[in-house]
Tab-separated table of C-alpha atoms in Angstrom:
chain	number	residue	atom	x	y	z
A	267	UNK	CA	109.181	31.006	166.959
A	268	UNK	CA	109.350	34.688	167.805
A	269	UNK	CA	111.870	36.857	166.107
A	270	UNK	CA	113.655	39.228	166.841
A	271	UNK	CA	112.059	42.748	165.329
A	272	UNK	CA	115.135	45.188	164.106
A	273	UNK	CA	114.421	48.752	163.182
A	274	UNK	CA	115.944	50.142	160.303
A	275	UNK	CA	118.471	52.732	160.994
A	276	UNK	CA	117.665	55.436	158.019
A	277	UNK	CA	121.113	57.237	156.429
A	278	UNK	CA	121.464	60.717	158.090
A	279	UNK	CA	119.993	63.211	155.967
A	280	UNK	CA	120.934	67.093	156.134
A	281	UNK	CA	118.811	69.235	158.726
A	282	UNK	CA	116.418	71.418	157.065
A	283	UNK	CA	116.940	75.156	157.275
A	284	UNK	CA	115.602	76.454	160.215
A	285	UNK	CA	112.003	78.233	159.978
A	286	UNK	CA	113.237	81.721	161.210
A	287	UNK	CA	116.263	81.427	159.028
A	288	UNK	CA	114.771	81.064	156.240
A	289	UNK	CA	112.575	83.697	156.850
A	290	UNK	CA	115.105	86.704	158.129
A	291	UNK	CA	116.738	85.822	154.273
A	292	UNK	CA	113.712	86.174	152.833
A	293	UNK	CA	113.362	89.547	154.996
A	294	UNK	CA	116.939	90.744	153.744
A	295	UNK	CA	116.546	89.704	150.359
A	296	UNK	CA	113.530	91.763	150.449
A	297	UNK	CA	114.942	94.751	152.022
A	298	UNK	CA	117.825	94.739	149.702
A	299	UNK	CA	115.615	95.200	146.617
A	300	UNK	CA	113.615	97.367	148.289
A	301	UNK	CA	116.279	99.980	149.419
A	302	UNK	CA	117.961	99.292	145.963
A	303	UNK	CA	114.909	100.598	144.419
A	304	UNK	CA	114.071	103.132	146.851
A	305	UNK	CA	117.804	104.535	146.516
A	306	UNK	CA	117.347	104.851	142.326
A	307	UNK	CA	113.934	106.645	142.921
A	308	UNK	CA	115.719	108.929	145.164
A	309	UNK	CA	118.570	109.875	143.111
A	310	UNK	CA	116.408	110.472	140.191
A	311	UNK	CA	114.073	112.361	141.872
A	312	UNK	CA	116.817	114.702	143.331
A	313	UNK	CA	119.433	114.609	140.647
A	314	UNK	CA	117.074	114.861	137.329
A	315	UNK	CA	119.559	114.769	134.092
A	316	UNK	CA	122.691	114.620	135.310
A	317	UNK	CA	125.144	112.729	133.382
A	318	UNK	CA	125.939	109.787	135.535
A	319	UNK	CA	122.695	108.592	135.598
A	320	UNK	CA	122.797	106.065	133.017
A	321	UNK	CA	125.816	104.522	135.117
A	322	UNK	CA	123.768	104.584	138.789
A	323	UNK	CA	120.930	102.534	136.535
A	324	UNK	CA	123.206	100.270	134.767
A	325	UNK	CA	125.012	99.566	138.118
A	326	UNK	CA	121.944	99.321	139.906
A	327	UNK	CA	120.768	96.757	137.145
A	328	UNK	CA	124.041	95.160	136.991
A	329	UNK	CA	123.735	94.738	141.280
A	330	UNK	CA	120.245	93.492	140.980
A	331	UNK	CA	120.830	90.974	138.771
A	332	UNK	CA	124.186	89.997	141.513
A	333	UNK	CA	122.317	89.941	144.089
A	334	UNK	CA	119.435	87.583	142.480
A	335	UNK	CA	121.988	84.723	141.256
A	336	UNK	CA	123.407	84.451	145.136
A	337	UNK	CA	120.969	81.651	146.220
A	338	UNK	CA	121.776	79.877	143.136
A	339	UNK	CA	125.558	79.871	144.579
A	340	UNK	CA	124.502	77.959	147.907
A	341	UNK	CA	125.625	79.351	150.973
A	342	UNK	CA	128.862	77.424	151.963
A	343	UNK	CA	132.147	79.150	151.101
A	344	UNK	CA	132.607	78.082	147.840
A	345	UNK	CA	135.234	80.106	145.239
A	346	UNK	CA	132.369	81.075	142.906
A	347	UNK	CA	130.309	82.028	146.151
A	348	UNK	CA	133.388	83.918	147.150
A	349	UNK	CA	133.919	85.539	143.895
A	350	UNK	CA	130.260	86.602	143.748
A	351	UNK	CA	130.300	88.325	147.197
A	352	UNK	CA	133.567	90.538	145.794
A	353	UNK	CA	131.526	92.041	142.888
A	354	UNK	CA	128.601	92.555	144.616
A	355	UNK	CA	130.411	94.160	147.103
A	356	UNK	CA	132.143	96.154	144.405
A	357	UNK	CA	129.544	97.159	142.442
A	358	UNK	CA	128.305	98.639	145.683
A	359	UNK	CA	131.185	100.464	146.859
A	360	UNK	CA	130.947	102.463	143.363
A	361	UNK	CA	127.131	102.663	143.380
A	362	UNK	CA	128.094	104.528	146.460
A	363	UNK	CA	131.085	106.751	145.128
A	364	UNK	CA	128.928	107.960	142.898
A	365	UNK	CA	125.610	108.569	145.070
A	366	UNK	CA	126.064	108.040	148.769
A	367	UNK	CA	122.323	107.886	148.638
A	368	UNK	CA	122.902	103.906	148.018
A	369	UNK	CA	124.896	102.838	151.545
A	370	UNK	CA	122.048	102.119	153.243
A	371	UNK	CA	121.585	98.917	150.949
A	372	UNK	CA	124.305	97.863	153.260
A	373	UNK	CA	122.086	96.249	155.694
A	374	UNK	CA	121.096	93.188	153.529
A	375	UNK	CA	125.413	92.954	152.352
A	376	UNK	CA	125.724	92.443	156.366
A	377	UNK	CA	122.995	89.251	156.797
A	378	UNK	CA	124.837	88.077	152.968
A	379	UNK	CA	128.192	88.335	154.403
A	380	UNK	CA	127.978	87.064	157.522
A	381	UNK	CA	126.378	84.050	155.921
A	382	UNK	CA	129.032	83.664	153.034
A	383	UNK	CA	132.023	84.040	155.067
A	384	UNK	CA	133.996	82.630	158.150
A	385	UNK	CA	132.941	84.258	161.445
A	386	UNK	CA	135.813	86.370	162.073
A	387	UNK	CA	136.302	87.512	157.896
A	388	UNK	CA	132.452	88.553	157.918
A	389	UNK	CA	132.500	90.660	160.990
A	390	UNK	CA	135.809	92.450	159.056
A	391	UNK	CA	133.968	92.751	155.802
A	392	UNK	CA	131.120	94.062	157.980
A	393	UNK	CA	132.621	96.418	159.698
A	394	UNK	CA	134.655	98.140	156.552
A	395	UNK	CA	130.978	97.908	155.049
A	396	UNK	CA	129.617	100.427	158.374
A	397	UNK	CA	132.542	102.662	158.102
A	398	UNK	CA	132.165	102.918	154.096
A	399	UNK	CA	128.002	103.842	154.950
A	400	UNK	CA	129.466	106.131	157.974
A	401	UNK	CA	131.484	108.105	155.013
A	402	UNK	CA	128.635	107.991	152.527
A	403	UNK	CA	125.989	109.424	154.901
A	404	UNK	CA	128.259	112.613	156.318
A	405	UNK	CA	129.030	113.190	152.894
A	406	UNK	CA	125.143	113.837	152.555
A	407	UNK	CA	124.497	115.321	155.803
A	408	UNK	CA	124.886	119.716	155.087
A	409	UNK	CA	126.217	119.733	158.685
A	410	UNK	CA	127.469	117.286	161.002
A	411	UNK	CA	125.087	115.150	163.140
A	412	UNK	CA	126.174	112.543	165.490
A	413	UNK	CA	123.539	110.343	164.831
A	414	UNK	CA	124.864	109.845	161.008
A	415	UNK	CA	128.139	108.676	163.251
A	416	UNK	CA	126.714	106.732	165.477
A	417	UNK	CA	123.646	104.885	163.542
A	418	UNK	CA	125.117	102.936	161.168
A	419	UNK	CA	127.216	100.903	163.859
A	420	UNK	CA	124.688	100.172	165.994
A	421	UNK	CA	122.622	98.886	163.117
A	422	UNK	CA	125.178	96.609	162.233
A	423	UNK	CA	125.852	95.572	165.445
A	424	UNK	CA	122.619	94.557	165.910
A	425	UNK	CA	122.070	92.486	162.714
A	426	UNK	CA	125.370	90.764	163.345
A	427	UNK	CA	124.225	89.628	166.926
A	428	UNK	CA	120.312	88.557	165.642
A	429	UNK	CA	122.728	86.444	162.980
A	430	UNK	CA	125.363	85.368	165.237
A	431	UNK	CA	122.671	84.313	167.872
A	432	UNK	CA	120.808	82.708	165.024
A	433	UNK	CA	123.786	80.552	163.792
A	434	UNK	CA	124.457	79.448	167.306
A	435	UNK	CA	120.753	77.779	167.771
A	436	UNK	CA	121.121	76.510	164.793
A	437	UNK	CA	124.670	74.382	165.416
A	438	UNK	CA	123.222	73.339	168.958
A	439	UNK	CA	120.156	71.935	166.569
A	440	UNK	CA	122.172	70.287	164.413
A	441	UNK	CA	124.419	68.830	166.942
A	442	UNK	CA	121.172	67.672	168.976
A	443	UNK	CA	120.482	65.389	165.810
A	444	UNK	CA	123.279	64.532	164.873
A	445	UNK	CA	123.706	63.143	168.878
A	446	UNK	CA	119.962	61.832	168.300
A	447	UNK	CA	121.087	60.184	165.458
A	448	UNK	CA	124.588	58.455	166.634
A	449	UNK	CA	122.282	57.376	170.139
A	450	UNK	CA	119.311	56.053	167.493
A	451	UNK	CA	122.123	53.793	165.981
A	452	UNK	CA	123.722	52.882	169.328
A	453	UNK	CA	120.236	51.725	170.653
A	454	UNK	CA	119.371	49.546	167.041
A	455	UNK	CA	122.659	47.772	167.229
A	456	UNK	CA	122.450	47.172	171.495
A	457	UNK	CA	119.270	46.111	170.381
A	458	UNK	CA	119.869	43.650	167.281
A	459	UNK	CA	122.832	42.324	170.002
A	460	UNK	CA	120.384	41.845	172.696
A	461	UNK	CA	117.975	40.067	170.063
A	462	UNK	CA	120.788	37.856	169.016
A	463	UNK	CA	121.881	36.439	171.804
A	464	UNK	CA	118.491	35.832	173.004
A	465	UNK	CA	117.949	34.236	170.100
A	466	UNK	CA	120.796	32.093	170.413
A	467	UNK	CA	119.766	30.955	173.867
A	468	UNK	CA	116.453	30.385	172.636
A	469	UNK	CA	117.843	27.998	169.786
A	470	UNK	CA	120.024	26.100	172.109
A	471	UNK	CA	117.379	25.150	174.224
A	472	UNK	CA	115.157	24.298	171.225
A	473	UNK	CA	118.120	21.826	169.845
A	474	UNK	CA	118.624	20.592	173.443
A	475	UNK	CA	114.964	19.525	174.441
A	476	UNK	CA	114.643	18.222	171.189
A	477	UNK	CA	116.967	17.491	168.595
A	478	UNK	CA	119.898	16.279	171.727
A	479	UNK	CA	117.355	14.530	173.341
A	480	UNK	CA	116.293	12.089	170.462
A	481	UNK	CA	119.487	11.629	169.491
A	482	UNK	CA	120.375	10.534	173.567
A	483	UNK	CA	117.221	8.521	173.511
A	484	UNK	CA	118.176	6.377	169.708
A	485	UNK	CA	121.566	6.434	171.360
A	486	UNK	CA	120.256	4.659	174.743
A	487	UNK	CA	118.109	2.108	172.046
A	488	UNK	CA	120.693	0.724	169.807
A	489	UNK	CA	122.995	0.203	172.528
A	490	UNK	CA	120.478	-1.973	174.088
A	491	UNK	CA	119.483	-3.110	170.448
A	492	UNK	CA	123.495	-4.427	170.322
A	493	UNK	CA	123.753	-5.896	173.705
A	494	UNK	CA	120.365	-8.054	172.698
A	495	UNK	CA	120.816	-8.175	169.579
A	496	UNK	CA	122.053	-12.330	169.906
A	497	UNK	CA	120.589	-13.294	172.891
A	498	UNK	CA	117.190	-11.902	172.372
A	499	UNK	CA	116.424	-10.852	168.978
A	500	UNK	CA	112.446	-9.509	169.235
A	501	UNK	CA	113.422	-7.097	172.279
A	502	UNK	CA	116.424	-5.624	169.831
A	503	UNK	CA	114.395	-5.452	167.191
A	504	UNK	CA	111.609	-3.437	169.085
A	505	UNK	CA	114.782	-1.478	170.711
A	506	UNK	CA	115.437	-0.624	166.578
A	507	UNK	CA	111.911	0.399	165.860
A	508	UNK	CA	111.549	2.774	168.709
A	509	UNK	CA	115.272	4.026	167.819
A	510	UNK	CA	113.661	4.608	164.157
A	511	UNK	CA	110.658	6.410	165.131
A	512	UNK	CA	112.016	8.543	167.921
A	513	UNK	CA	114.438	9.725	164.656
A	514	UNK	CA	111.662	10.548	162.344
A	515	UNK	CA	110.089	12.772	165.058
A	516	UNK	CA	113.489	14.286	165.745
A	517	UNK	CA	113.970	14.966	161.395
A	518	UNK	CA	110.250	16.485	161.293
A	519	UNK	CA	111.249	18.441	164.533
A	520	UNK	CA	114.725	19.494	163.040
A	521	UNK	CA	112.330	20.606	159.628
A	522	UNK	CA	109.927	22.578	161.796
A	523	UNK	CA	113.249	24.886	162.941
A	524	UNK	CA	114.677	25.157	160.245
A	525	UNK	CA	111.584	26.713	158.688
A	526	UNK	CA	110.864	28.586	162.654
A	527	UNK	CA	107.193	26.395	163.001
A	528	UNK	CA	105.685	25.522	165.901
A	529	UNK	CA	106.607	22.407	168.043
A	530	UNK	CA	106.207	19.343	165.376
A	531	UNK	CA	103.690	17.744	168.071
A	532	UNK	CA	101.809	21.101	168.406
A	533	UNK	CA	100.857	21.121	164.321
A	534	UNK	CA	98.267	21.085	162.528
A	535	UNK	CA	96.095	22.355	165.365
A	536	UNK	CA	97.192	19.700	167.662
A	537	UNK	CA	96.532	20.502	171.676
A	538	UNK	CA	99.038	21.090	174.935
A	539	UNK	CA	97.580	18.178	176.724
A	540	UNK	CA	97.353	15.936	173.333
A	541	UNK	CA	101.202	16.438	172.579
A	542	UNK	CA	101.888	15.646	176.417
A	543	UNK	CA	99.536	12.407	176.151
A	544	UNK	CA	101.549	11.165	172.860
A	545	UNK	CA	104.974	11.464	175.061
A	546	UNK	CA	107.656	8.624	176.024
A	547	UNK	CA	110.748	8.080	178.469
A	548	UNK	CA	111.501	4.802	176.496
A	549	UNK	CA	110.279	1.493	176.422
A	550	UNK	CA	111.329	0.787	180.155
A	551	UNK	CA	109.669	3.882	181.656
A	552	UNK	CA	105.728	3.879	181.727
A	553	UNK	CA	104.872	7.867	181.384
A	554	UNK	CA	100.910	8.692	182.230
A	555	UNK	CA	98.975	11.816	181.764
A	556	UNK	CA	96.332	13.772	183.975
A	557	UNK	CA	94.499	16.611	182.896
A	558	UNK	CA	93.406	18.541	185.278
A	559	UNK	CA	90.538	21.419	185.381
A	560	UNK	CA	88.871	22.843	182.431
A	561	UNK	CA	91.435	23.517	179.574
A	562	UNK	CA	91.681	26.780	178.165
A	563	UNK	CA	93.206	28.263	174.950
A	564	UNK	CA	97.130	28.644	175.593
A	565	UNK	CA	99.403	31.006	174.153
A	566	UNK	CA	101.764	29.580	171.679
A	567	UNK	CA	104.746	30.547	173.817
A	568	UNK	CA	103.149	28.861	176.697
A	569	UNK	CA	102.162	25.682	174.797
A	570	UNK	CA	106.248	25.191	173.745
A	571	UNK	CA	107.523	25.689	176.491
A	572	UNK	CA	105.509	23.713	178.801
A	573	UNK	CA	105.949	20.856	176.114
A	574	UNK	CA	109.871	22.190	175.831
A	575	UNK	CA	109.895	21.350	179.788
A	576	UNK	CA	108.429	18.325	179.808
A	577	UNK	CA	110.454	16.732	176.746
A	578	UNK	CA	113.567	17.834	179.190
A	579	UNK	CA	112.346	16.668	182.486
A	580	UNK	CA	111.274	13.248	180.756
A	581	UNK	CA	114.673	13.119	179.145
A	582	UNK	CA	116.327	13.305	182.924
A	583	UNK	CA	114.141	10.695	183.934
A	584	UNK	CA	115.301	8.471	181.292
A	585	UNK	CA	118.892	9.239	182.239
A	586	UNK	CA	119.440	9.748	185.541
A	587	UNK	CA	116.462	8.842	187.591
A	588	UNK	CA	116.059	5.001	187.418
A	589	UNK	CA	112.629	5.340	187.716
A	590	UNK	CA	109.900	3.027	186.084
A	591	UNK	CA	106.549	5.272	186.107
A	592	UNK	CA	106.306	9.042	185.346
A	593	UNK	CA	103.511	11.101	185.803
A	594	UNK	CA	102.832	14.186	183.957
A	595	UNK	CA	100.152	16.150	184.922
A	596	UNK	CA	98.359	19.535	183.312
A	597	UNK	CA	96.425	21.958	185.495
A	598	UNK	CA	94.171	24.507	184.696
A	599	UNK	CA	94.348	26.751	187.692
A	600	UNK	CA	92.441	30.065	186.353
A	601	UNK	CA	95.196	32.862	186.539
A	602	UNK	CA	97.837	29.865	185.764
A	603	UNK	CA	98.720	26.822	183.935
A	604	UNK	CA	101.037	24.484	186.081
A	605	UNK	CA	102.749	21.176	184.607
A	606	UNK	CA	103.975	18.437	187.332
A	607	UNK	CA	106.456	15.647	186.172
A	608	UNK	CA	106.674	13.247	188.707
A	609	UNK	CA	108.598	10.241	188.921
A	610	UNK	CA	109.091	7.311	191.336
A	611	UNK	CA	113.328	7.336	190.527
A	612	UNK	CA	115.801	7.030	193.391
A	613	UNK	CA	116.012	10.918	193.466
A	614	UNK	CA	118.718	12.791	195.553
A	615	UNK	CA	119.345	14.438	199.035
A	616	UNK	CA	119.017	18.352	198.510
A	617	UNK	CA	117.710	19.837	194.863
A	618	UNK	CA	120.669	21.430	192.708
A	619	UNK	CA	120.466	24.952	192.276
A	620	UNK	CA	121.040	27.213	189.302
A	621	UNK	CA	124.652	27.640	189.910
A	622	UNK	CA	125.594	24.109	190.829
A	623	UNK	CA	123.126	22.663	188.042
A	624	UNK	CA	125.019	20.511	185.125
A	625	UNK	CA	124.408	20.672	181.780
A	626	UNK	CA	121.829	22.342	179.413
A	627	UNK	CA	118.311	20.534	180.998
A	628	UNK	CA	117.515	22.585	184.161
A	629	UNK	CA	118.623	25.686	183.444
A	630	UNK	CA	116.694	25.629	180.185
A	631	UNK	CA	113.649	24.967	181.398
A	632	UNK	CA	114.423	27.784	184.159
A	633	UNK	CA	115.048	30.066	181.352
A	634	UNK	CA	111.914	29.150	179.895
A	635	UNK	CA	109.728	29.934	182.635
A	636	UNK	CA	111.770	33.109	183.514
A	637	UNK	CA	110.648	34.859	180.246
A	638	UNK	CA	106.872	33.793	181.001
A	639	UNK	CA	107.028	35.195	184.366
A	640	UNK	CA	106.689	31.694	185.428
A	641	UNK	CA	108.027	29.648	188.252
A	642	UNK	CA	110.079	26.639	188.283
A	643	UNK	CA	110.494	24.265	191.465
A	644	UNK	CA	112.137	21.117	191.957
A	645	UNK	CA	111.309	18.526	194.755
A	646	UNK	CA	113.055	15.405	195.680
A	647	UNK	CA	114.105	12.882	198.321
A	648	UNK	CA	116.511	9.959	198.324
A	649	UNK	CA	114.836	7.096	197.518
A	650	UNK	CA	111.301	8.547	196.577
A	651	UNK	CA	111.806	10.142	193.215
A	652	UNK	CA	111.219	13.888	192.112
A	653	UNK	CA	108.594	16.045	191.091
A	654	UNK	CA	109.007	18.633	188.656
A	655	UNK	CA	106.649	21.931	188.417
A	656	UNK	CA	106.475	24.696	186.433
A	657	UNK	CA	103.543	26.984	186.782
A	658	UNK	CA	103.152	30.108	184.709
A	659	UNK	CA	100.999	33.252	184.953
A	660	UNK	CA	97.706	33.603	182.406
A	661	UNK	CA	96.175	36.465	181.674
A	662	UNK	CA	93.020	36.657	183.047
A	663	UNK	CA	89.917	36.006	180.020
A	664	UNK	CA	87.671	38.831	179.269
């Protein structure tokens, strides 16, 4: 018996950082050490023993050694995060106080603040940052020059749109996924839903064209077996036997779904048209066989529910027909395998049709057929009996 395949649905896992994220920090962290350092050669070259030296090195240590324990903060919002922006911002601002050389290591405190803080608190923190660089640089300048004025806040407005920009592709990714994800799960459960209730069609028809039918058939026996059981004691007693073995078939069959085997007459290798040759309608009904055309290899699916179909159509013979010969015949067509059940019963005036059919029998075997790409028609006429066929498509051999 098929089952029903169901693909795992993995826990969501955190989107990686985005390529060109990673690399414009990796740009920034790189630019920050390199103005740092460029900013300390500069003031030494230019300001050679003056007595704040030893603080612009020890505060240009102290905001290396800041800036190189951010990563190890993470990049969400945290307190510590938080805390580590304000004294690397700090130990800027008096890097800067006390050699305006330094504000141009701004540029890199934009990209870190604007990724440590809220939109709206960044763009604050960035713009203070501009004005304090504005100040620094006119403070250099010997006279006054509007680009000094007008530099600086362009830069930063630039860096804060490449991030802004950035930070928006990168939600829009992450929402993709996460929507990716949420549909992934939608379609395994539809799926696992789908595969369940085809499964549970699947069994019902199993347990009807087998395990109900037996039990109809012993049923049918020992009620005979009772009504004979005084008056003609052999014919009850063959009634019993038939009863006994039609139940052993139906345990072994029971056994063979339980552990999802094949048909218990299709074992051990066993043929289509063998398992249709060793089938009854009960000791009143003579069933025969016909093979015809060369027979062919069958699909497993095939084989079951051809023998599926003509377990069912024997069992409505038994029940409803009143017939006393059934004919089963197996043709091998070429592109198709068709099974006839014919039977010489009193049959009816016009054939049922799917919505007027009763019971489990017909529309079972329609099913059957259905998912084989298979046809099912039924033929019959008051007082001549009925013919069953089913004929379904074979691929063609190589």
């Amino acid at each position: 018996m098929p089952r029903t395949e169901e693909h795992p649905v993995h826990p969501v896992q955190p989107a990686p950082p985005r390529d060109d994220t990673r690399t414009l920090a990796t740009v920034a962290h790189t630019a920050f050490f390199l103005l740092l350092g460029a900013s300390v050669v500069r003031f030494l070259l230019r300001h050679p023993g003056e007595p704040r030296t030893p603080w612009i090195i020890a505060l240009s240590i102290t905001l290396a050694l800041l800036y190189v324990l951010g990563p190890a903060l993470g990049a969400a919002p945290t307190a510590r995060r938080l805390l580590w922006l304000g004294l690397v911002v700090t130990t800027w601002v008096v890097l800067v106080v006390l050699a305006p050389s330094f504000a141009w290591c701004a540029v890199p405190l934009f990209f870190t603040a604007l990724r440590t803080l809220p939109p709206r608190a960044a763009i604050v923190l960035v713009a203070l940052l501009t004005g304090f660089v504005v100040i620094a640089q006119l403070q250099l300048a010997k006279s006054f020059d509007p680009n000094l004025l007008l530099a600086p806040p362009a830069v930063a407005a630039l860096a804060t749109a490449v991030f802004v920009h950035m930070e928006r592709q990168a939600q829009a990714q992450r929402t993709l996924i996460d929507d990716l994800i949420r549909t992934r799960r939608e379609l395994a459960a539809t799926e696992r839903r789908e595969g369940t209730l085809a499964e549970r069609q699947r069994l019902s028809m199993e347990i009807h064209d087998t395990l109900a039918q037996n039990l109809s058939s012993q049923q049918m026996l020992l009620q005979a077996a009772d009504r004979t059981w005084d008056t003609d004691p052999a014919t009850a007693r063959a009634h019993v036997r038939t009863a006994t073995g039609i139940a052993a078939r139906g345990l072994a069959e029971a056994r063979r779904l339980v552990h999802d085997l094949a048909p218990a007459e299709l074992a051990d290798g066993a043929g289509l048209a063998d398992a249709l040759r060793s089938l009854d309608a009960g000791p009143d009904i003579e069933v025969r066989f016909h093979l015809e055309g060369t027979a062919a290899p069958l699909p497993d699916r095939v084989q079951s529910a051809l023998l599926r179909i003509a377990q069912g159509a024997l069992a409505n013979v038994r029940e409803h027909s009143g017939a006393r010969t059934a004919a089963l015949t197996l043709s091998f067509l070429g592109d198709q395998v068709v099974l006839d059940i014919a039977d010489d019963g009193h049959g009816f005036a016009e054939p049922r049709t799917d919505t007027a059919e009763r019971g489990h029998g017909l529309p079972a075997m329609r099913a059957r057929v259905r998912q084989l790409g298979g046809t099912l028609t039924l033929e019959s006429t008051p007082g001549e009996g009925t013919v069953l066929s089913a004929a379904i498509p074979l691929e063609p051999a190589p």
